[in-house]
Coordinates of C-alpha atoms in Angstrom, one line a residue:
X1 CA 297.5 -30.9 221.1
X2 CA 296.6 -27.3 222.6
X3 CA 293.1 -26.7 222.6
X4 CA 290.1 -24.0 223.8
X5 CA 287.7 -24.2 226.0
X6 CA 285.6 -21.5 225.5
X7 CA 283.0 -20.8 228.4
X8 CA 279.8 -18.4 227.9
X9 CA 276.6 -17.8 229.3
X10 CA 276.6 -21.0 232.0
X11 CA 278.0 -22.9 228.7
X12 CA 281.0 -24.8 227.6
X13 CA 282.6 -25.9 224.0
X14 CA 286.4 -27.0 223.0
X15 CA 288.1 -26.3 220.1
X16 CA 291.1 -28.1 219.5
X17 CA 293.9 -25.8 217.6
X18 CA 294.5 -27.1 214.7
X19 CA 294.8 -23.8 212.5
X20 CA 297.5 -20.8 212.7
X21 CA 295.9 -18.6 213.1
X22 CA 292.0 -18.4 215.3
X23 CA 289.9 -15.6 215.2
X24 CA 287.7 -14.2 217.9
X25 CA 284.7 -12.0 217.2
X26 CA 281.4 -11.0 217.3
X27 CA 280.6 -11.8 213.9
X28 CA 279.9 -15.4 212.1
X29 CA 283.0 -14.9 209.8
X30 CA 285.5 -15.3 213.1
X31 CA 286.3 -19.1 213.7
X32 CA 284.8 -18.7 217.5
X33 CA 281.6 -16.2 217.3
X34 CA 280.4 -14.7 220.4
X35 CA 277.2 -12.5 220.7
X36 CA 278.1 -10.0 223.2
X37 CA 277.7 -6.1 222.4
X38 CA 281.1 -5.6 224.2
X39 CA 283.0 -7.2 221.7
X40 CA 283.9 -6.1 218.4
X41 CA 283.7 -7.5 214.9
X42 CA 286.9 -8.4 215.1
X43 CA 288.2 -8.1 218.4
X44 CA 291.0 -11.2 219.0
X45 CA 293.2 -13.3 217.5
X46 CA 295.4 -16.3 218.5
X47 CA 298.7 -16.8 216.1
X48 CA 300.8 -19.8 216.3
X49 CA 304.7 -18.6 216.3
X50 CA 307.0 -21.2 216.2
X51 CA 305.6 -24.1 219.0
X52 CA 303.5 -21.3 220.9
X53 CA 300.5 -19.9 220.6
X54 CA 300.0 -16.0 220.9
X55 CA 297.2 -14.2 221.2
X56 CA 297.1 -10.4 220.4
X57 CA 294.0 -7.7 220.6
X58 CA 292.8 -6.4 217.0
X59 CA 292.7 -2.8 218.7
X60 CA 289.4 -3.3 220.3
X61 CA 287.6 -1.3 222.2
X62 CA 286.9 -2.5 225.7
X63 CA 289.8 -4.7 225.4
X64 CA 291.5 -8.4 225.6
X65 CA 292.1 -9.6 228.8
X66 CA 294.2 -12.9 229.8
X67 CA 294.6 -14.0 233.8
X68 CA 292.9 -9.9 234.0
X69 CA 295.4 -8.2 232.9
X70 CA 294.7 -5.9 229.4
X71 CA 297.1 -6.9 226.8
X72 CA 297.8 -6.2 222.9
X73 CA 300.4 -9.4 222.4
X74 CA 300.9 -12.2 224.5
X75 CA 302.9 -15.5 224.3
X76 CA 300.2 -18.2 225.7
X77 CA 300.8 -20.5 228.7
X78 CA 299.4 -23.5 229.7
X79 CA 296.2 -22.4 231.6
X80 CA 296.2 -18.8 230.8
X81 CA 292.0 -17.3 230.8
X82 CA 291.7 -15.2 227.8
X83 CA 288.8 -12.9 228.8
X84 CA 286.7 -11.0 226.0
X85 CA 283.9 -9.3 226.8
X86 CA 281.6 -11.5 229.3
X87 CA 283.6 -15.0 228.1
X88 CA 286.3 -17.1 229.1
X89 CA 288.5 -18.7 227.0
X90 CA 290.8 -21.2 228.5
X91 CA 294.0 -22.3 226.9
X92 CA 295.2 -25.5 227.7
X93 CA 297.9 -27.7 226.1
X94 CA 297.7 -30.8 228.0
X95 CA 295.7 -32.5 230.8
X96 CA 292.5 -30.7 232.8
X97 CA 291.7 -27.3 232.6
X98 CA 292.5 -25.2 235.5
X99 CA 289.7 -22.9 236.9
X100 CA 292.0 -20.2 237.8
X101 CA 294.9 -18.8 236.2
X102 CA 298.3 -20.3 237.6
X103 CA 299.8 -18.1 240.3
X104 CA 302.2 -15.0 239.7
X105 CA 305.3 -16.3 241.8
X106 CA 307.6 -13.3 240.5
X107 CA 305.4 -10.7 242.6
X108 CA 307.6 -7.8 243.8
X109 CA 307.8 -7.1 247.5
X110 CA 306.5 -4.1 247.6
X111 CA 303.1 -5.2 245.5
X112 CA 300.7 -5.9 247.5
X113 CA 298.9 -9.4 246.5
X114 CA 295.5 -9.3 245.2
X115 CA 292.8 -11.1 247.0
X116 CA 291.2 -14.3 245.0
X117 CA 289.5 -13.5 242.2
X118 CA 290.6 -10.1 242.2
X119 CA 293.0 -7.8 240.2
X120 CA 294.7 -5.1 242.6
X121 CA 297.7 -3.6 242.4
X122 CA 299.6 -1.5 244.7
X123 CA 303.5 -0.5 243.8
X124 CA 305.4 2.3 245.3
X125 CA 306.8 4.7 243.1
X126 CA 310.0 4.1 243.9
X127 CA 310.0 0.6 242.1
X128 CA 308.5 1.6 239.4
X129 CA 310.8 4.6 238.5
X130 CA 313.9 2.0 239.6
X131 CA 312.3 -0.4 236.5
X132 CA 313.1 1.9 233.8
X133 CA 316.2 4.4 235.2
X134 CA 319.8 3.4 234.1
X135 CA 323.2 5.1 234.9
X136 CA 323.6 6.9 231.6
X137 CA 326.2 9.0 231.9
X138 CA 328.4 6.1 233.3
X139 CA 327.8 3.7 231.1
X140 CA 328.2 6.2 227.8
X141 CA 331.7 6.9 229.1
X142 CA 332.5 3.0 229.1
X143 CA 331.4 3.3 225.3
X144 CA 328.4 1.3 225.7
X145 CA 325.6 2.0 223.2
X146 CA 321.7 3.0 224.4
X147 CA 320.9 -0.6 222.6
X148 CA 323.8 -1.6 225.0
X149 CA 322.7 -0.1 228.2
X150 CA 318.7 -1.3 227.8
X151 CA 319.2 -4.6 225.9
X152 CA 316.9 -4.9 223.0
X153 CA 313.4 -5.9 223.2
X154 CA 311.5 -8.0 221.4
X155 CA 308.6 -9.5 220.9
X156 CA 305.9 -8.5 223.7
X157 CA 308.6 -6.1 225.6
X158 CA 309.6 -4.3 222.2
X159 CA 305.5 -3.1 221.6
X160 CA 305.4 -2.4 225.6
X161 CA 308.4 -0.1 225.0
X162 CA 307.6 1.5 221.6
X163 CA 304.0 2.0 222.8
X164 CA 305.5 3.8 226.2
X165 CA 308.0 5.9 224.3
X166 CA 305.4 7.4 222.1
X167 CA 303.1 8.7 225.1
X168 CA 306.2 9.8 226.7
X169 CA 307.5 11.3 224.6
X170 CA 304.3 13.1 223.3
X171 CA 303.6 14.4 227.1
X172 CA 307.5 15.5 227.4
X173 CA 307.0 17.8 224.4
X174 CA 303.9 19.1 225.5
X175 CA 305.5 19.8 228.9
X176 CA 308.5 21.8 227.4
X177 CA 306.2 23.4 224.5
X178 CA 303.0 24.4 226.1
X179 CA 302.9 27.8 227.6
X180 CA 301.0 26.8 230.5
X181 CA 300.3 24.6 232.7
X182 CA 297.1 24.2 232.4
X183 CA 297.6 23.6 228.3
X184 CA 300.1 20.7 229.3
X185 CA 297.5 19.6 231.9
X186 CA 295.1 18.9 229.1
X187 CA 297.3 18.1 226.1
X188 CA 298.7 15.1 228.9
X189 CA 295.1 14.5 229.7
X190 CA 293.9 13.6 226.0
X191 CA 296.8 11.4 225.1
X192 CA 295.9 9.7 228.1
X193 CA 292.8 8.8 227.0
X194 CA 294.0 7.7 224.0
X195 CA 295.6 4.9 225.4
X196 CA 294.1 4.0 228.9
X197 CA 290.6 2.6 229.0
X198 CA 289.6 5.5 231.3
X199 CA 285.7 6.9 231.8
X200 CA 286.9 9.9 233.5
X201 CA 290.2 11.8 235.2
X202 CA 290.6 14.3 237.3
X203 CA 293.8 15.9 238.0
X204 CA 294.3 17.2 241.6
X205 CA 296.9 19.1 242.9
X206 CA 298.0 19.7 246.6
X207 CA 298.3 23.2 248.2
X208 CA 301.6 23.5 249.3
X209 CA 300.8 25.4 252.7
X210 CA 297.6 23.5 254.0
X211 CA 297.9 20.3 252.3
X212 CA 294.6 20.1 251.1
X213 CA 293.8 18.5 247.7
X214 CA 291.7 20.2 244.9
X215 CA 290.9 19.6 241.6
X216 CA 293.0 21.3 239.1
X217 CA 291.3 20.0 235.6
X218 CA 288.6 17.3 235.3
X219 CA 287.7 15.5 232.0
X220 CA 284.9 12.9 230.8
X221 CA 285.8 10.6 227.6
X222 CA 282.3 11.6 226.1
X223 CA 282.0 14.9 227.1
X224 CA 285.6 16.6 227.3
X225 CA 286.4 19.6 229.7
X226 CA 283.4 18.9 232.6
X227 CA 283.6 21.2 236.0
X228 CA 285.3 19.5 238.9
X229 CA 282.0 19.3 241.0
X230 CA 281.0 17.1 238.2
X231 CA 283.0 14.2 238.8
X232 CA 282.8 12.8 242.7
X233 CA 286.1 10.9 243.1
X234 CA 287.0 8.5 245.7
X235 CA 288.9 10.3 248.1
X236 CA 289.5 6.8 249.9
X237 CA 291.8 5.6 247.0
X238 CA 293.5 9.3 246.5
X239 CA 294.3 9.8 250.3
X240 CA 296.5 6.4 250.2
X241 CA 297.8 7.3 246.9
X242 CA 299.1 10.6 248.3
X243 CA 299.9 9.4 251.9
X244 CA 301.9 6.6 250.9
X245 CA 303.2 7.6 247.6
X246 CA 302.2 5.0 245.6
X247 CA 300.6 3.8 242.4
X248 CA 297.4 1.6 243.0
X249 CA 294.7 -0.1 240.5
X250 CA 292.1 -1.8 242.0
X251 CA 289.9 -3.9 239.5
X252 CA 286.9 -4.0 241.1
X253 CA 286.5 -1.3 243.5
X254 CA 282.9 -2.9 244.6
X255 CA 284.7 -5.9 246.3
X256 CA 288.1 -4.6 246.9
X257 CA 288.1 -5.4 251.2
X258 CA 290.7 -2.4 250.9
X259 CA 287.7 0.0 250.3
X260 CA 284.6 -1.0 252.1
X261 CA 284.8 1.2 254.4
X262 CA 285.0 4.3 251.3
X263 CA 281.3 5.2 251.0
X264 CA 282.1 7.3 248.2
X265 CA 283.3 4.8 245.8
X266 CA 279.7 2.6 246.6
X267 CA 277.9 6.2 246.0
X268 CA 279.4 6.9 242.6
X269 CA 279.2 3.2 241.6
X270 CA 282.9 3.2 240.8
X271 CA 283.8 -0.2 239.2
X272 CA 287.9 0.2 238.5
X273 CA 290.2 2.8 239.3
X274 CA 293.6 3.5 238.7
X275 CA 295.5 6.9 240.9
X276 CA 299.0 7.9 240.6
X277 CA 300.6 10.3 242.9
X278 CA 302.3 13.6 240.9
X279 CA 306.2 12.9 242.4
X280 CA 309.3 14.1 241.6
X281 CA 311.9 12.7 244.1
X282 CA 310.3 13.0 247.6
X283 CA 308.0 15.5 246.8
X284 CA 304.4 14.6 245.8
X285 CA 302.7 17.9 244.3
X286 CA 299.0 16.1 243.8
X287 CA 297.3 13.5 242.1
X288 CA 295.9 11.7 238.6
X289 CA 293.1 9.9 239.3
X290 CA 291.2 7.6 236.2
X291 CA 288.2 5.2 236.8
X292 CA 285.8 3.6 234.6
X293 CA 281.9 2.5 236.3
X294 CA 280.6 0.4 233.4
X295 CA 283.5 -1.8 233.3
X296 CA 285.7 -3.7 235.9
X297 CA 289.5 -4.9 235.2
X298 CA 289.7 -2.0 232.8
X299 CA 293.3 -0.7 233.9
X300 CA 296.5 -2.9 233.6
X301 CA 299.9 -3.1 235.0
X302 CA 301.1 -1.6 232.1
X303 CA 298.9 1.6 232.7
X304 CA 300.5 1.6 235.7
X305 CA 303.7 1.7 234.7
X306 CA 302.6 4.7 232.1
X307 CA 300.6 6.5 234.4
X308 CA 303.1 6.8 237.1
X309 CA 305.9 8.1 234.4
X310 CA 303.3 10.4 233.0
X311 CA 302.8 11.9 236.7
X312 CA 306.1 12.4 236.7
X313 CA 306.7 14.1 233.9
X314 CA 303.3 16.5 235.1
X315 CA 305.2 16.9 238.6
X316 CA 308.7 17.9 236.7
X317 CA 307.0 20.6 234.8
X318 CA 305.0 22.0 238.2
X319 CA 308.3 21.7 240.0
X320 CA 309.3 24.0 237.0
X321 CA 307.2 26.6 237.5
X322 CA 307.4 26.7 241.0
X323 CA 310.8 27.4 240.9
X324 CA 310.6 30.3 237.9
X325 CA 307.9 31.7 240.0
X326 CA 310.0 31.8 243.0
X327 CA 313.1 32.9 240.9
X328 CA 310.5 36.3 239.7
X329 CA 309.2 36.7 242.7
X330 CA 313.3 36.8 244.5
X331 CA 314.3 38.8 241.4
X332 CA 311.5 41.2 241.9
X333 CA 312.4 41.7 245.2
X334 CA 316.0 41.9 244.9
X335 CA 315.4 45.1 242.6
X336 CA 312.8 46.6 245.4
X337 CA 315.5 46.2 247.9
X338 CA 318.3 47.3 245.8
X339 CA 316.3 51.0 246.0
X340 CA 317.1 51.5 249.7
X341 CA 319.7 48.9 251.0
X342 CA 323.2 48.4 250.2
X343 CA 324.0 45.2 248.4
X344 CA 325.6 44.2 251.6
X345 CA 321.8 44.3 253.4
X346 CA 320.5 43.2 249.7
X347 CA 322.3 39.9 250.5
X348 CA 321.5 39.7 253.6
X349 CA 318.0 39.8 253.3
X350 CA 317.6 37.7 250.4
X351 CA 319.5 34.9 252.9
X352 CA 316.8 35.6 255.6
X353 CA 314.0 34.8 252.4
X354 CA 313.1 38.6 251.5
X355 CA 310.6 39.9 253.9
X356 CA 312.1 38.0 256.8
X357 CA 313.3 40.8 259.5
X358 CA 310.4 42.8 257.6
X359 CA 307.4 42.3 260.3
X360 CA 305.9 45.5 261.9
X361 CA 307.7 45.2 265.6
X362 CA 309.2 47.6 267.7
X363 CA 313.0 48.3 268.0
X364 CA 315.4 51.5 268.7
X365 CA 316.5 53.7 265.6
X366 CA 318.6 56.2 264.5
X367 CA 316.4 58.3 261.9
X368 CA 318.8 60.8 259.6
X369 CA 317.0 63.4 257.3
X370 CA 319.1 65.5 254.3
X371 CA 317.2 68.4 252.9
X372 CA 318.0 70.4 250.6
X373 CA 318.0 74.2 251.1
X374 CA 316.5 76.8 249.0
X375 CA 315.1 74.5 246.7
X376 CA 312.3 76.9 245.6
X377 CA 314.9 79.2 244.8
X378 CA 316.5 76.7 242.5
X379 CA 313.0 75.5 240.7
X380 CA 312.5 79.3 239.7
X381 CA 316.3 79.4 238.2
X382 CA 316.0 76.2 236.1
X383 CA 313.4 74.0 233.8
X384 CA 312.0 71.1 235.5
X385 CA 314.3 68.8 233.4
X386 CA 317.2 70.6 235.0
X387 CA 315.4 70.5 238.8
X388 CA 314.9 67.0 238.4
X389 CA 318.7 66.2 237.3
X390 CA 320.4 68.0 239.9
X391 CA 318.2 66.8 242.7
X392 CA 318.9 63.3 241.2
X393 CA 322.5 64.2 241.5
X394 CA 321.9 65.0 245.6
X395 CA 320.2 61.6 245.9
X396 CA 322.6 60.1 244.3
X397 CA 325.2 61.6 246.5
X398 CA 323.2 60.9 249.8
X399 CA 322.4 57.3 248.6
X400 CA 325.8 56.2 248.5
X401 CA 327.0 57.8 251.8
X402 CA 324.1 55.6 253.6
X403 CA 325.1 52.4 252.0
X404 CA 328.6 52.9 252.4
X405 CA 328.1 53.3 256.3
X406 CA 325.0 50.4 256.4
X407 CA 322.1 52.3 256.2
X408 CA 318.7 52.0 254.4
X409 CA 317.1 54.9 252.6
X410 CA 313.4 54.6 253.4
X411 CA 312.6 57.5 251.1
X412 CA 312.7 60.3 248.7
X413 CA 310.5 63.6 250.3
X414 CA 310.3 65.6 247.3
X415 CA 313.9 67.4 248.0
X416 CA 314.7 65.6 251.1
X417 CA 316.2 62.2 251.1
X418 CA 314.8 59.8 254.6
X419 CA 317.4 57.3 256.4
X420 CA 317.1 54.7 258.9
X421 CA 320.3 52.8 260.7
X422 CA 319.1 49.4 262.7
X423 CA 316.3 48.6 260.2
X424 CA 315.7 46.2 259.5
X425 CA 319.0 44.5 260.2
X426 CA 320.7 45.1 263.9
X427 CA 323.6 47.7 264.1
X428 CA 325.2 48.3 266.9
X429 CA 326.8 51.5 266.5
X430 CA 323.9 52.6 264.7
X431 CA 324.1 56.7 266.3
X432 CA 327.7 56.7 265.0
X433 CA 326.8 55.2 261.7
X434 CA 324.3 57.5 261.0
X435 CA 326.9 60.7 262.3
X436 CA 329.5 59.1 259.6
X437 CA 327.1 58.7 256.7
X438 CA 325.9 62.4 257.0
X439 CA 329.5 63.6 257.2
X440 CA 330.8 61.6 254.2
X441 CA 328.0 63.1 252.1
X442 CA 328.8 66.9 253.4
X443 CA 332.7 66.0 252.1
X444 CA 331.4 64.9 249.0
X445 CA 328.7 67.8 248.7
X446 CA 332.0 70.3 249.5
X447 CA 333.9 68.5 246.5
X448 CA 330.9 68.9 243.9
X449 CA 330.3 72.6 245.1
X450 CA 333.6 73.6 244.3
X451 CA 334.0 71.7 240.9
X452 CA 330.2 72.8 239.9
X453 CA 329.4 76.4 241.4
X454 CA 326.6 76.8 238.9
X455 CA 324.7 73.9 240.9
X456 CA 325.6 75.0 244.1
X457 CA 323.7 73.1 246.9
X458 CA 322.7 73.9 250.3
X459 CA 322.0 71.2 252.7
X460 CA 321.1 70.5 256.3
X461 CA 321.6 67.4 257.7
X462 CA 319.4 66.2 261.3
X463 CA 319.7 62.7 262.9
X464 CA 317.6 61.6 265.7
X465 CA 317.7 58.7 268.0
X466 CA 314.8 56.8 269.5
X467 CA 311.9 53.7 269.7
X468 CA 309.8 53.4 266.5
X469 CA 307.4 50.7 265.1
X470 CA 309.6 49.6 262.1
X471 CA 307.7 47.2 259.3
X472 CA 306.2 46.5 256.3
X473 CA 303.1 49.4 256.0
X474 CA 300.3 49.8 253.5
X475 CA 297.8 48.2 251.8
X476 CA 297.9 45.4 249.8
X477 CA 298.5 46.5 246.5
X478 CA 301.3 49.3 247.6
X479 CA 303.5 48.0 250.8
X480 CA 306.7 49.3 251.9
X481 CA 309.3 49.0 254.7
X482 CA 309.3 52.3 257.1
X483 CA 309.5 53.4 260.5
X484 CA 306.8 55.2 262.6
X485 CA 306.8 57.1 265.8
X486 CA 308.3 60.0 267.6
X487 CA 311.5 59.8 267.3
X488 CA 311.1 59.9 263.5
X489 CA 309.0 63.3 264.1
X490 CA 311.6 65.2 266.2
X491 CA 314.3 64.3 263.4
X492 CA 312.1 65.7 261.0
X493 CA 311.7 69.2 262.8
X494 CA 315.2 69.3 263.4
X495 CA 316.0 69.4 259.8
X496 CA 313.9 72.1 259.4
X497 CA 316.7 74.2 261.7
X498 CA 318.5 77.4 260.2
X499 CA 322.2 75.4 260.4
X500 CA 323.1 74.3 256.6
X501 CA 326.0 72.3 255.0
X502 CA 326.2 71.1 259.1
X503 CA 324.6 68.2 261.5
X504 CA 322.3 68.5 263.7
X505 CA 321.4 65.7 266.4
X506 CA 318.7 65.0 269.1
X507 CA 319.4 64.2 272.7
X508 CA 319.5 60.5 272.4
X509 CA 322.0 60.5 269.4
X510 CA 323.9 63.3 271.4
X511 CA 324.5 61.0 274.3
X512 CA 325.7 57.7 271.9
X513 CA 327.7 60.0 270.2
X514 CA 329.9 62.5 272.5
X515 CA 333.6 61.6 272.3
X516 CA 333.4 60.1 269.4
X517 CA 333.1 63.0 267.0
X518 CA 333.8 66.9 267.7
X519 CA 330.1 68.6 269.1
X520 CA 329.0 71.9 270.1
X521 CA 326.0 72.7 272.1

């Protein structure tokens, strides 16, 4: 007959089961009592079902432990330790009682064995996300059923599961609800709580440039919210976690050999702690750290489990925003470029990452300046809502000779319109391109003077050819792509020459551009 052997304080009893069902509490009304603060009134019982014994945890608070691992429903083996509180009760259906629970012979490769008399567990991520993923998709198309694909659980597996899909599916719809991340951060945070026997977490995120880990939301059970300066982590157990990519408990983080050389876990008195890496594919973005001082074997391997597809739901939804901030930030800067590149160089620069080619250096440039003539003479004929529209008209005009022929408009001068050919992107012929683009806006200019008299304009066109510093200039908050130096300075003068509706070049452009177009000294 299965019996009990109950051991507490340095002392032993039996109990031979002869009842369905055994309670285990605190109080005298339990068939075993046991005086110990850290367990409840009623805090176990042990059910037979069918010819086994089963012991399940009456939802109490620090927990039913058998061979230290937390459980809510277990089938009993021979020689299974059924810990609750400070006791130890030992289930035994025949012959001596073992002292130690009979060894785990299904251990995964990639866990690394706990040391005797210890609990610690180390799986990589990897394993643990291959435990619950399935082919979906193909196995939908063969007509099979979700029941189909997963089997269905029962028993033991079918709480593990329901118990899993609720938290899951709590954090997924706080992750695709919550506005920010910092709102999912916490929302995660308290359902973790609700179901780990944690003391404290900390969440801690990775910079993506230097590396460095920092705390992104810290929390106490008692005390909620708490600064991250408050809670002194052991970076010995969070550096593996991260550096390794995977999810570790230990049980006892006092006596785990792994760890006695991390002063800060004998500092803060840390008794068990469980850390899970933030992963989504290769990537690992941070960090959720959870320990308990008071108590040890306080995490199990199915916290594990949970806590590792938790932090990857948390790293999904940082992945997320990462991307829609990069998307803003690309769109944002498409639209700045689109002012004063052709969607040709648009493209072109977007493939380079934006401000790639953008850095202040030193290159050779062709610098074209359109003015418009008279234009004081034209403010005093028109409103200013007519003044702006027909100088909107020229820009619009010069804009699209300069793209058509590859150039970049650095700027609009009040009446004047600012060009640069070989900036930022390399154009050989950039003299010539520069001749063309001002000569395809006169032929246009001649075709809108003719059909609109009234809005007659007077132009003069001057091109220069020279070194510059071309870059991004400015200050922080206002920054822009221009071109600085002399050559940029004698263009400028030369458009201020009496020659309209005509081009004028420097020297340099003059001597990249003879015999290619009709010139006159």
């Amino acid at each position: 007959m299965p019996k009990l052997i109950v051991k507490q304080g340095g002392q032993s009893r039996e109990m031979a089961l002869t009842k369905d069902t055994i309670s285990i509490g605190r109080t005298p009304e339990n068939d075993i009592e046991l005086k110990d603060s850290l367990i409840s009134r009623k805090h176990t019982s042990i059910v037979r079902k069918g010819d086994k014994y089963v012991v399940y945890d009456l939802g109490s608070s620090n927990g039913t432990f058998v061979n230290r691992e937390r459980i809510e429903m277990k089938p009993l083996d021979d020689g299974d330790i059924i810990r609750v509180g400070d006791s130890e009760i030992h289930y035994v259906e025949d012959g001596p009682v073992r002292g130690v629970p009979k060894p785990v012979t299904d251990r995964r490769p990639t866990e690394v064995p706990a040391p005797a008399g210890q609990g610690q567990v180390v799986k990589h991520v990897d394993e643990i996300a291959e435990s619950f993923s399935f082919d979906i998709t193909g196995a939908l198309s063969k007509g099979l059923s979700l029941r189909d694909i997963r089997g269905e659980a029962v028993g033991e597996k079918a709480a593990k599961e329901s118990k899993m899909f609720f938290i899951l599916f709590q954090v997924g719809k706080a992750l695709s609800t919550a506005e920010k991340l910092d709102d999912m951060l916490l929302i995660a945070t308290k359902l973790i709580f609700e179901v780990v026997n944690a003391e404290r977490c900390v969440l801690l995120l990775k910079d993506p440039h230097t590396g460095e880990l920092s705390t992104r939301m810290a929390y106490h059970r008692l005390r909620g919210m708490v600064d991250g300066k408050d809670i002194m982590i052991s970076r010995t157990i969070s550096s593996q976690v991260m550096n390794d990519r995977v999810a570790m408990i230990t049980s006892d983080a006092l006596q785990d050999p792994r760890f006695m050389a991390g002063l800060s876990i004998v500092q803060y008195n840390i008794r068990s702690a469980l850390c899970v890496p933030l992963w989504e594919a290769d990537r690992v973005y941070g960090a959720i750290y959870l320990d308990n001082l008071a108590k040890s074997h306080a995490f199990t391997r199915d916290d594990l489990e949970l806590m590792t597809a938790i932090a990857n739901l948390i790293a999904i939804r940082i992945k997320t925003e990462e991307t829609a901030v990069k998307l803003r930030r690309e769109e944002t800067l498409r639209a700045n470029l689109s002012k004063y590149h052709s969607p040709d160089h648009v493209k072109l620069l977007m493939e380079r990452g934006g401000d790639v080619g953008l850095e202040v250096s030193e290159r050779e440039v062709t610098v074209a300046f359109i003015d418009v003539v008279e234009s004081t003479r034209m403010a005093e004929a028109h409103n200013p809502a007519e003044v702006a529209s027909l100088l909107n008209e020229f820009f619009q005009m010069a804009t699209n000779a300069i793209f058509q022929h590859d150039g970049h408009v650095n700027n609009f001068i009040g009446d004047e319109v600012m060009a640069i050919f070989n900036a930022p992107l390399d154009m050989p012929d950039h003299a010539a391109q520069a001749v063309r683009a001002c000569a395809a806006f006169l032929g246009e200019l001649k075709k809108f003077n003719q059909s609109h008299p009234e809005k007659e304009f007077k132009v003069r066109c001057a091109i220069n050819t020279g070194p510059v510093v071309a870059g991004n200039v400015g200050a922080a908050a206002h920054i822009k792509y221009t071109v600085l130096g002399d050559a940029v300075n004698v263009a400028a003068r030369l458009s201020k020459t009496p020659q309209v509706n005509s081009i004028v070049v420097g020297e340099h452009t003059y001597d990249r551009v003879k015999g290619k177009f009709k010139t006159k000294d």
